[in-house]
Short mmCIF file of C-alpha atoms in Angstrom, two decimals:
data_model
loop_
_atom_site.label_atom_id
_atom_site.label_comp_id
_atom_site.label_asym_id
_atom_site.label_seq_id
_atom_site.Cartn_x
_atom_site.Cartn_y
_atom_site.Cartn_z
CA UNK A 625 -0.06 0.01 0.02
CA UNK A 626 1.46 3.39 -1.05
CA UNK A 627 1.61 6.06 1.15
CA UNK A 628 0.19 9.34 -0.14
CA UNK A 629 1.64 12.39 1.77
CA UNK A 630 1.47 14.68 -1.37
CA UNK A 631 -2.07 15.18 -1.02
CA UNK A 632 -1.55 16.58 2.45
CA UNK A 633 0.25 19.44 3.73
CA UNK A 634 2.20 18.53 7.18
CA UNK A 635 3.60 21.65 9.03
CA UNK A 636 7.03 19.62 9.74
CA UNK A 637 9.09 17.22 8.18
CA UNK A 638 7.28 14.35 9.87
CA UNK A 639 6.09 13.16 6.40
CA UNK A 640 9.42 11.36 6.03
CA UNK A 641 8.16 8.82 8.51
CA UNK A 642 6.87 8.57 12.12
CA UNK A 643 9.43 7.79 14.91
CA UNK A 644 8.64 4.61 16.91
CA UNK A 645 7.87 6.64 20.05
CA UNK A 646 5.38 8.73 18.41
CA UNK A 647 3.75 5.70 16.87
CA UNK A 648 3.55 4.17 20.24
CA UNK A 649 1.86 7.30 21.67
CA UNK A 650 -0.52 7.26 18.80
CA UNK A 651 -1.14 3.31 19.57
CA UNK A 652 -1.72 4.31 23.32
CA UNK A 653 -4.24 6.91 22.33
CA UNK A 654 -6.18 4.60 20.02
CA UNK A 655 -6.12 1.86 22.80
CA UNK A 656 -7.57 4.32 25.51
CA UNK A 657 -10.18 5.67 23.05
CA UNK A 658 -11.24 2.18 21.83
CA UNK A 659 -11.07 0.63 25.16
CA UNK A 660 -13.30 3.25 26.79
CA UNK A 661 -16.32 1.74 24.90
CA UNK A 662 -15.44 -1.82 26.40
CA UNK A 663 -15.13 -0.82 30.02
CA UNK A 664 -18.72 -1.88 30.67
CA UNK A 665 -18.72 -5.41 29.34
CA UNK A 666 -17.24 -7.00 32.50
CA UNK A 667 -19.32 -4.79 34.85
CA UNK A 668 -22.64 -5.60 33.62
CA UNK A 669 -23.87 -7.45 36.63
CA UNK A 670 -22.49 -5.04 39.10
CA UNK A 671 -24.01 -2.07 37.07
CA UNK A 672 -27.38 -3.85 37.10
CA UNK A 673 -27.26 -4.47 40.87
CA UNK A 674 -26.06 -0.92 41.78
CA UNK A 675 -28.47 0.92 39.50
CA UNK A 676 -31.40 -1.34 40.14
CA UNK A 677 -31.88 -2.45 36.51
CA UNK A 678 -32.18 -5.86 34.84
CA UNK A 679 -29.26 -7.49 33.31
CA UNK A 680 -30.77 -7.02 29.79
CA UNK A 681 -31.04 -3.24 30.44
CA UNK A 682 -27.63 -3.07 31.69
CA UNK A 683 -26.25 -5.11 28.42
CA UNK A 684 -27.95 -2.12 26.53
CA UNK A 685 -24.99 -0.12 27.36
CA UNK A 686 -22.86 -2.32 25.04
CA UNK A 687 -25.22 -1.53 22.17
CA UNK A 688 -25.41 2.19 23.03
CA UNK A 689 -21.50 2.35 22.88
CA UNK A 690 -21.30 0.67 19.52
CA UNK A 691 -24.41 2.60 18.03
CA UNK A 692 -22.81 5.93 19.09
CA UNK A 693 -19.41 4.82 17.88
CA UNK A 694 -20.81 4.15 14.41
CA UNK A 695 -22.41 7.49 14.23
CA UNK A 696 -19.31 9.09 15.10
CA UNK A 697 -17.54 7.29 12.49
CA UNK A 698 -20.05 8.50 9.95
CA UNK A 699 -20.34 11.99 11.03
CA UNK A 700 -16.87 13.08 12.59
CA UNK A 701 -14.22 10.89 11.11
CA UNK A 702 -14.55 12.30 7.54
CA UNK A 703 -13.50 15.59 9.10
CA UNK A 704 -10.04 14.28 8.92
CA UNK A 705 -10.00 15.16 5.39
CA UNK A 706 -11.25 18.48 5.89
CA UNK A 707 -9.85 19.86 9.37
CA UNK A 708 -6.31 20.06 10.73
CA UNK A 709 -5.90 16.53 12.15
CA UNK A 710 -3.99 17.01 15.30
CA UNK A 711 -6.64 19.55 16.47
CA UNK A 712 -9.40 17.28 15.42
CA UNK A 713 -7.85 14.32 17.42
CA UNK A 714 -7.11 16.14 20.63
CA UNK A 715 -10.56 17.94 20.64
CA UNK A 716 -12.47 14.63 20.28
CA UNK A 717 -10.30 13.23 22.97
CA UNK A 718 -11.29 15.75 25.39
CA UNK A 719 -14.93 15.50 24.76
CA UNK A 720 -14.60 11.55 25.15
CA UNK A 721 -13.04 12.01 28.46
CA UNK A 722 -15.96 14.19 29.66
CA UNK A 723 -18.28 11.41 28.63
CA UNK A 724 -16.26 9.13 30.81
CA UNK A 725 -16.58 11.37 33.64
CA UNK A 726 -20.38 11.79 33.16
CA UNK A 727 -20.61 7.84 33.38
CA UNK A 728 -18.18 7.81 36.39
CA UNK A 729 -20.31 10.08 38.55
CA UNK A 730 -23.92 8.77 37.20
CA UNK A 731 -26.33 7.88 39.90
CA UNK A 732 -28.89 6.42 37.38
CA UNK A 733 -29.06 4.39 34.29
CA UNK A 734 -30.14 7.35 32.29
CA UNK A 735 -26.95 9.31 33.16
CA UNK A 736 -24.85 6.22 32.59
CA UNK A 737 -26.48 5.80 29.14
CA UNK A 738 -25.87 9.47 28.40
CA UNK A 739 -22.26 9.23 29.18
CA UNK A 740 -21.85 5.97 27.36
CA UNK A 741 -23.32 7.79 24.31
CA UNK A 742 -20.93 10.78 24.55
CA UNK A 743 -17.99 8.53 25.01
CA UNK A 744 -18.76 6.25 21.98
CA UNK A 745 -19.49 9.45 19.72
CA UNK A 746 -16.23 11.23 20.46
CA UNK A 747 -13.83 8.21 21.16
CA UNK A 748 -13.49 7.84 17.28
CA UNK A 749 -10.60 10.00 17.51
CA UNK A 750 -8.83 6.52 17.23
CA UNK A 751 -10.11 6.23 13.66
CA UNK A 752 -8.64 9.58 12.90
CA UNK A 753 -5.29 8.35 14.13
CA UNK A 754 -5.07 5.23 12.16
CA UNK A 755 -5.23 6.79 8.63
CA UNK A 756 -3.05 9.49 10.01
CA UNK A 757 -0.35 7.03 10.66
CA UNK A 758 -0.62 5.51 7.11
CA UNK A 759 -0.40 8.99 5.69
CA UNK A 760 2.79 9.98 7.70
CA UNK A 761 4.56 6.66 7.46
CA UNK A 762 7.60 6.36 5.29
CA UNK A 763 7.04 5.04 1.85
CA UNK A 764 6.54 1.05 1.90
CA UNK A 765 5.98 1.05 5.56
CA UNK A 766 2.36 2.27 5.89
CA UNK A 767 1.28 -1.36 6.70
CA UNK A 768 3.78 -1.63 9.64
CA UNK A 769 2.54 1.67 10.85
CA UNK A 770 -1.02 0.91 10.62
CA UNK A 771 -0.30 -2.39 12.32
CA UNK A 772 1.63 -1.01 15.26
CA UNK A 773 -1.05 1.62 15.85
CA UNK A 774 -3.83 -1.07 15.57
CA UNK A 775 -2.02 -3.27 17.97
CA UNK A 776 -2.32 -0.54 20.61
CA UNK A 777 -5.99 -0.06 19.74
CA UNK A 778 -6.51 -3.88 20.10
CA UNK A 779 -4.62 -4.12 23.22
CA UNK A 780 -6.59 -1.37 24.64
CA UNK A 781 -9.99 -3.09 23.71
CA UNK A 782 -8.82 -6.25 25.36
CA UNK A 783 -6.86 -4.65 28.22
CA UNK A 784 -9.99 -2.42 29.03
CA UNK A 785 -12.10 -5.36 30.02
CA UNK A 786 -9.35 -6.84 32.33
CA UNK A 787 -8.48 -3.34 33.93
CA UNK A 788 -12.09 -2.55 34.24
CA UNK A 789 -12.71 -5.84 36.22
CA UNK A 790 -9.82 -5.27 38.45
CA UNK A 791 -10.45 -1.56 39.26
CA UNK A 792 -14.10 -2.39 39.99
CA UNK A 793 -12.97 -4.94 42.46
CA UNK A 794 -10.83 -2.35 44.08
CA UNK A 795 -13.22 0.62 44.00
CA UNK A 796 -16.53 -0.14 42.25
CA UNK A 797 -17.45 0.16 38.71
CA UNK A 798 -17.64 4.09 38.80
CA UNK A 799 -13.80 4.24 39.63
CA UNK A 800 -13.21 2.53 36.15
CA UNK A 801 -14.72 5.55 34.28
CA UNK A 802 -13.03 8.10 36.32
CA UNK A 803 -9.60 6.59 35.92
CA UNK A 804 -10.22 6.25 32.10
CA UNK A 805 -11.12 10.17 31.73
CA UNK A 806 -8.00 11.10 33.51
CA UNK A 807 -5.87 8.87 31.40
CA UNK A 808 -7.31 10.10 27.98
CA UNK A 809 -6.86 13.64 29.03
CA UNK A 810 -3.15 13.03 29.87
CA UNK A 811 -2.47 11.24 26.48
CA UNK A 812 -4.50 13.86 24.54
CA UNK A 813 -2.00 16.67 26.04
CA UNK A 814 0.98 14.52 25.08
CA UNK A 815 -0.42 14.13 21.34
CA UNK A 816 -0.62 17.85 21.11
CA UNK A 817 3.09 18.16 21.61
CA UNK A 818 4.22 15.16 19.68
CA UNK A 819 2.01 15.18 16.55
CA UNK A 820 2.82 17.35 13.54
CA UNK A 821 -0.11 19.55 12.25
CA UNK A 822 -1.49 17.98 9.14
CA UNK A 823 -3.79 19.70 6.86
CA UNK A 824 -5.55 18.95 3.48
CA UNK A 825 -4.94 21.82 0.80
CA UNK A 826 -8.24 23.26 -0.31
CA UNK A 827 -10.37 21.01 1.82
CA UNK A 828 -13.98 20.25 0.59
CA UNK A 829 -16.98 21.57 2.56
CA UNK A 830 -18.49 19.31 5.41
CA UNK A 831 -21.58 18.69 3.17
CA UNK A 832 -19.24 17.74 0.11
CA UNK A 833 -17.36 15.46 2.56
CA UNK A 834 -20.34 13.57 3.51
CA UNK A 835 -21.84 13.29 0.12
CA UNK A 836 -18.48 11.87 -1.05
CA UNK A 837 -18.98 8.99 1.36
CA UNK A 838 -21.59 7.46 -0.94
CA UNK A 839 -19.63 8.22 -4.11
CA UNK A 840 -16.70 6.45 -2.64
CA UNK A 841 -18.74 3.30 -1.68
CA UNK A 842 -20.38 3.28 -5.10
CA UNK A 843 -17.07 3.68 -7.03
CA UNK A 844 -15.21 1.01 -5.16
CA UNK A 845 -16.81 -2.61 -4.93
CA UNK A 846 -14.00 -3.79 -2.62
CA UNK A 847 -14.78 -1.16 -0.28
CA UNK A 848 -18.21 -2.49 0.01
CA UNK A 849 -17.11 -6.14 0.11
CA UNK A 850 -14.53 -5.44 2.93
CA UNK A 851 -17.00 -3.17 4.81
CA UNK A 852 -19.33 -6.07 4.78
CA UNK A 853 -16.51 -8.66 5.94
CA UNK A 854 -15.62 -6.26 8.71
CA UNK A 855 -19.17 -5.62 9.83
CA UNK A 856 -20.01 -9.32 9.87
CA UNK A 857 -16.71 -10.28 11.64
CA UNK A 858 -16.96 -7.84 14.38
CA UNK A 859 -20.69 -8.60 14.59
CA UNK A 860 -20.00 -12.31 15.29
CA UNK A 861 -17.45 -11.41 18.04
CA UNK A 862 -19.80 -8.86 19.43
CA UNK A 863 -22.36 -11.56 20.21
CA UNK A 864 -19.59 -12.83 22.54
CA UNK A 865 -18.87 -9.44 23.95
CA UNK A 866 -22.41 -8.75 24.92
CA UNK A 867 -22.94 -11.86 26.90
CA UNK A 868 -19.78 -13.36 27.99
CA UNK A 869 -19.85 -11.54 31.31
CA UNK A 870 -23.35 -12.66 31.98
CA UNK A 871 -22.38 -16.17 31.33
CA UNK A 872 -19.17 -16.25 33.46
CA UNK A 873 -21.08 -14.65 36.38
CA UNK A 874 -23.76 -17.29 35.96
CA UNK A 875 -24.16 -20.54 37.93
CA UNK A 876 -21.74 -22.40 35.49
CA UNK A 877 -18.59 -20.33 36.53
CA UNK A 878 -19.73 -17.86 39.28
CA UNK A 879 -16.90 -15.39 38.44
CA UNK A 880 -16.72 -11.89 39.98
CA UNK A 881 -15.89 -8.67 38.06
CA UNK A 882 -12.06 -8.91 38.63
CA UNK A 883 -11.95 -12.75 37.55
CA UNK A 884 -14.14 -11.79 34.40
CA UNK A 885 -11.66 -9.09 33.61
CA UNK A 886 -8.69 -11.35 33.76
CA UNK A 887 -10.42 -13.89 31.35
CA UNK A 888 -10.30 -11.01 28.83
CA UNK A 889 -6.60 -11.24 29.06
CA UNK A 890 -6.57 -14.53 27.05
CA UNK A 891 -7.26 -12.28 23.97
CA UNK A 892 -4.30 -10.04 24.31
CA UNK A 893 -2.22 -12.20 22.16
CA UNK A 894 -4.78 -11.60 19.42
CA UNK A 895 -3.51 -8.20 19.18
CA UNK A 896 -0.24 -9.26 18.35
CA UNK A 897 -1.89 -10.46 15.09
CA UNK A 898 -2.28 -6.73 14.02
CA UNK A 899 1.37 -6.04 13.62
CA UNK A 900 1.90 -9.34 11.92
CA UNK A 901 -0.81 -8.97 9.61
CA UNK A 902 0.40 -5.51 8.90
CA UNK A 903 3.76 -6.65 7.71
CA UNK A 904 1.90 -9.58 5.63
CA UNK A 905 0.03 -6.77 3.85
CA UNK A 906 3.13 -4.78 3.13
CA UNK A 907 4.28 -8.08 1.30
CA UNK A 908 1.06 -8.38 -0.48
CA UNK A 909 -0.46 -11.42 1.51
CA UNK A 910 -3.60 -9.91 2.76
CA UNK A 911 -5.86 -12.23 1.03
CA UNK A 912 -4.28 -15.28 2.53
CA UNK A 913 -4.45 -13.65 5.97
CA UNK A 914 -8.11 -12.92 5.53
CA UNK A 915 -9.08 -16.63 4.54
CA UNK A 916 -7.14 -17.98 7.35
CA UNK A 917 -8.75 -15.60 9.84
CA UNK A 918 -12.33 -16.08 8.50
CA UNK A 919 -11.82 -19.92 9.13
CA UNK A 920 -10.51 -19.23 12.63
CA UNK A 921 -13.42 -17.08 13.58
CA UNK A 922 -15.87 -19.96 12.71
CA UNK A 923 -13.88 -22.64 14.55
CA UNK A 924 -13.60 -20.38 17.64
CA UNK A 925 -17.31 -20.56 18.20
CA UNK A 926 -16.91 -24.50 18.89
CA UNK A 927 -14.55 -23.91 21.74
CA UNK A 928 -16.74 -21.11 23.08
CA UNK A 929 -19.80 -23.45 23.07
CA UNK A 930 -17.72 -25.76 25.01
CA UNK A 931 -16.65 -22.95 27.26
CA UNK A 932 -20.31 -22.93 28.67
CA UNK A 933 -19.13 -25.86 30.93
CA UNK A 934 -15.30 -25.54 30.70
CA UNK A 935 -13.40 -22.36 31.55
CA UNK A 936 -10.35 -23.78 29.65
CA UNK A 937 -12.28 -24.24 26.55
CA UNK A 938 -13.77 -20.80 26.92
CA UNK A 939 -10.27 -19.05 27.28
CA UNK A 940 -9.04 -21.08 24.17
CA UNK A 941 -12.38 -19.68 22.30
CA UNK A 942 -11.50 -16.07 23.38
CA UNK A 943 -7.91 -16.26 22.27
CA UNK A 944 -9.06 -17.60 18.77
CA UNK A 945 -11.77 -15.24 18.08
CA UNK A 946 -9.59 -12.39 18.94
CA UNK A 947 -6.85 -13.58 16.66
CA UNK A 948 -9.41 -14.13 13.77
CA UNK A 949 -11.03 -10.44 14.19
CA UNK A 950 -7.55 -8.86 14.19
CA UNK A 951 -6.41 -10.87 11.04
CA UNK A 952 -9.76 -9.85 9.26
CA UNK A 953 -9.60 -6.20 10.31
CA UNK A 954 -5.98 -5.35 9.49
CA UNK A 955 -6.25 -7.03 6.21
CA UNK A 956 -9.36 -5.03 5.31
CA UNK A 957 -7.72 -1.67 6.27
CA UNK A 958 -4.61 -2.28 4.05
CA UNK A 959 -7.01 -3.13 1.18
CA UNK A 960 -9.36 0.00 1.62
CA UNK A 961 -6.64 2.57 2.14
CA UNK A 962 -5.02 1.44 -1.33
CA UNK A 963 -8.20 2.05 -3.07
CA UNK A 964 -7.92 6.16 -2.81
CA UNK A 965 -4.96 7.47 -0.79
CA UNK A 966 -6.10 11.00 -0.88
CA UNK A 967 -9.56 9.99 0.91
CA UNK A 968 -8.25 7.64 3.71
CA UNK A 969 -10.30 9.36 6.34
CA UNK A 970 -13.34 8.89 4.25
CA UNK A 971 -12.66 5.49 3.31
CA UNK A 972 -12.05 4.61 6.86
CA UNK A 973 -15.42 6.30 7.84
CA UNK A 974 -17.32 3.98 5.46
CA UNK A 975 -15.51 0.91 6.42
CA UNK A 976 -15.71 1.54 10.16
CA UNK A 977 -19.37 2.75 10.17
CA UNK A 978 -19.97 -0.66 8.73
CA UNK A 979 -17.66 -2.25 11.18
CA UNK A 980 -19.60 -0.86 14.19
CA UNK A 981 -23.00 -1.21 12.69
CA UNK A 982 -22.25 -4.99 12.43
CA UNK A 983 -21.01 -4.90 16.20
CA UNK A 984 -24.19 -3.25 17.21
CA UNK A 985 -26.20 -5.90 15.46
CA UNK A 986 -24.28 -8.59 16.89
CA UNK A 987 -24.56 -7.36 20.37
CA UNK A 988 -28.32 -6.80 20.14
CA UNK A 989 -28.90 -10.29 18.67
CA UNK A 990 -26.56 -11.74 21.39
CA UNK A 991 -28.50 -10.08 23.97
CA UNK A 992 -31.68 -11.33 22.65
CA UNK A 993 -30.48 -14.90 22.24
CA UNK A 994 -29.19 -15.02 25.89
CA UNK A 995 -32.46 -13.88 27.12
CA UNK A 996 -34.48 -16.43 25.18
CA UNK A 997 -32.20 -19.43 24.85
CA UNK A 998 -29.23 -18.98 27.01
CA UNK A 999 -25.54 -19.71 26.11
CA UNK A 1000 -26.46 -22.36 23.32
CA UNK A 1001 -28.74 -19.89 21.48
CA UNK A 1002 -25.96 -17.16 21.83
CA UNK A 1003 -23.49 -19.49 20.21
CA UNK A 1004 -25.83 -20.46 17.59
CA UNK A 1005 -26.18 -16.69 16.60
CA UNK A 1006 -22.40 -16.27 16.68
CA UNK A 1007 -21.86 -19.17 14.28
CA UNK A 1008 -24.59 -17.73 11.86
CA UNK A 1009 -22.79 -14.53 11.63
CA UNK A 1010 -19.63 -16.43 11.25
CA UNK A 1011 -21.03 -18.35 8.35
CA UNK A 1012 -22.30 -15.19 6.53
CA UNK A 1013 -18.77 -13.71 7.08
CA UNK A 1014 -17.20 -16.64 5.12
CA UNK A 1015 -19.83 -15.96 2.26
CA UNK A 1016 -18.68 -12.29 2.22
CA UNK A 1017 -15.01 -13.26 2.12
CA UNK A 1018 -15.67 -15.55 -0.82
CA UNK A 1019 -17.38 -12.57 -2.66
CA UNK A 1020 -14.37 -10.21 -1.89
CA UNK A 1021 -11.84 -12.93 -3.18
CA UNK A 1022 -14.07 -13.05 -6.48
CA UNK A 1023 -13.80 -9.41 -6.75
CA UNK A 1024 -10.16 -9.25 -6.35
CA UNK A 1025 -9.48 -11.98 -9.03
CA UNK A 1026 -11.81 -10.06 -11.48
CA UNK A 1027 -9.80 -6.77 -10.77
CA UNK A 1028 -6.36 -8.63 -11.23
CA UNK A 1029 -7.85 -10.10 -14.51
CA UNK A 1030 -8.59 -6.63 -15.78
CA UNK A 1031 -5.10 -5.43 -15.12
#
């Protein structure tokens, strides 16, 4: 994937390539922003008890986080092709921190829902940073840069569950949100001094930016196919995310918040897949990585189903499903960024909107399946979405072959 710095105007020489410390700081910011939307997952039982609502109502916060994140992807991420990106990223992070503080001091489910919505909407700062890393990377190393930043994002998502569980065990679930808000503010300040200013010459109007999203989707079939692939893969994984705390806290395992959080650490190894997949993409192997990851996603649900009675099998399933998701996701991003390098923020907006719309669908279906049929029904929904994901992968491979034949 080629880097396209010519279409942008950095205010420093950073376009020659980002240093590893700056990339690590960007990775940390992505991890905090994305992870903020996952704090609630190991805490659902405690939230339900303390706020006096049912578990199904508490689980709605998972869907709220994903729907608001999808809205931010659609409405805010495209601004990365219009506004100065450093200022945009820092501003979004400050607003996301405000949402975390609102949740952390919430005394009712309504306020928690409002804080969750605000955090989800503005934590899309992470999705401005990812294409920014691709743009500022040295030529021929954009896959590595994206992989490193995405590794941070994915570690953040996975570690968020574990850290949330541990902090909740120490000081209650509210402490999780308060600590998260402080951390995001601190990293936002560091980014302000570390990142170069990056502008698009002659930027389009906001209305033009939004209209161009549909134009890009219509013009690039593989943007559509990869967006579908991403949405279905994350949807299948979100079936697990929205129900695992309820199953692990139930009679079969009877785990507390801290223990549920530790279970999430099994998937941290999956984040290592991001950097590896990015390197494979630089070598032109993203199609192979996609196929292997799609197959692993389906297989992981067998282990997760067995995990209803065996914690060991559940840990195997969590590790496998996280590995699979990261392999699909990084491959997808490397494909779409190459379609129109001058419009990476908008390409990312189209793709990630589909990605989190799929997640919201998966979490909603997972919660409904849990209510009506328990863990067995939940696993059946996860398998169904994984099978649909396999069909989407076949469709994308056909498009890739057709495109290669035309060239």
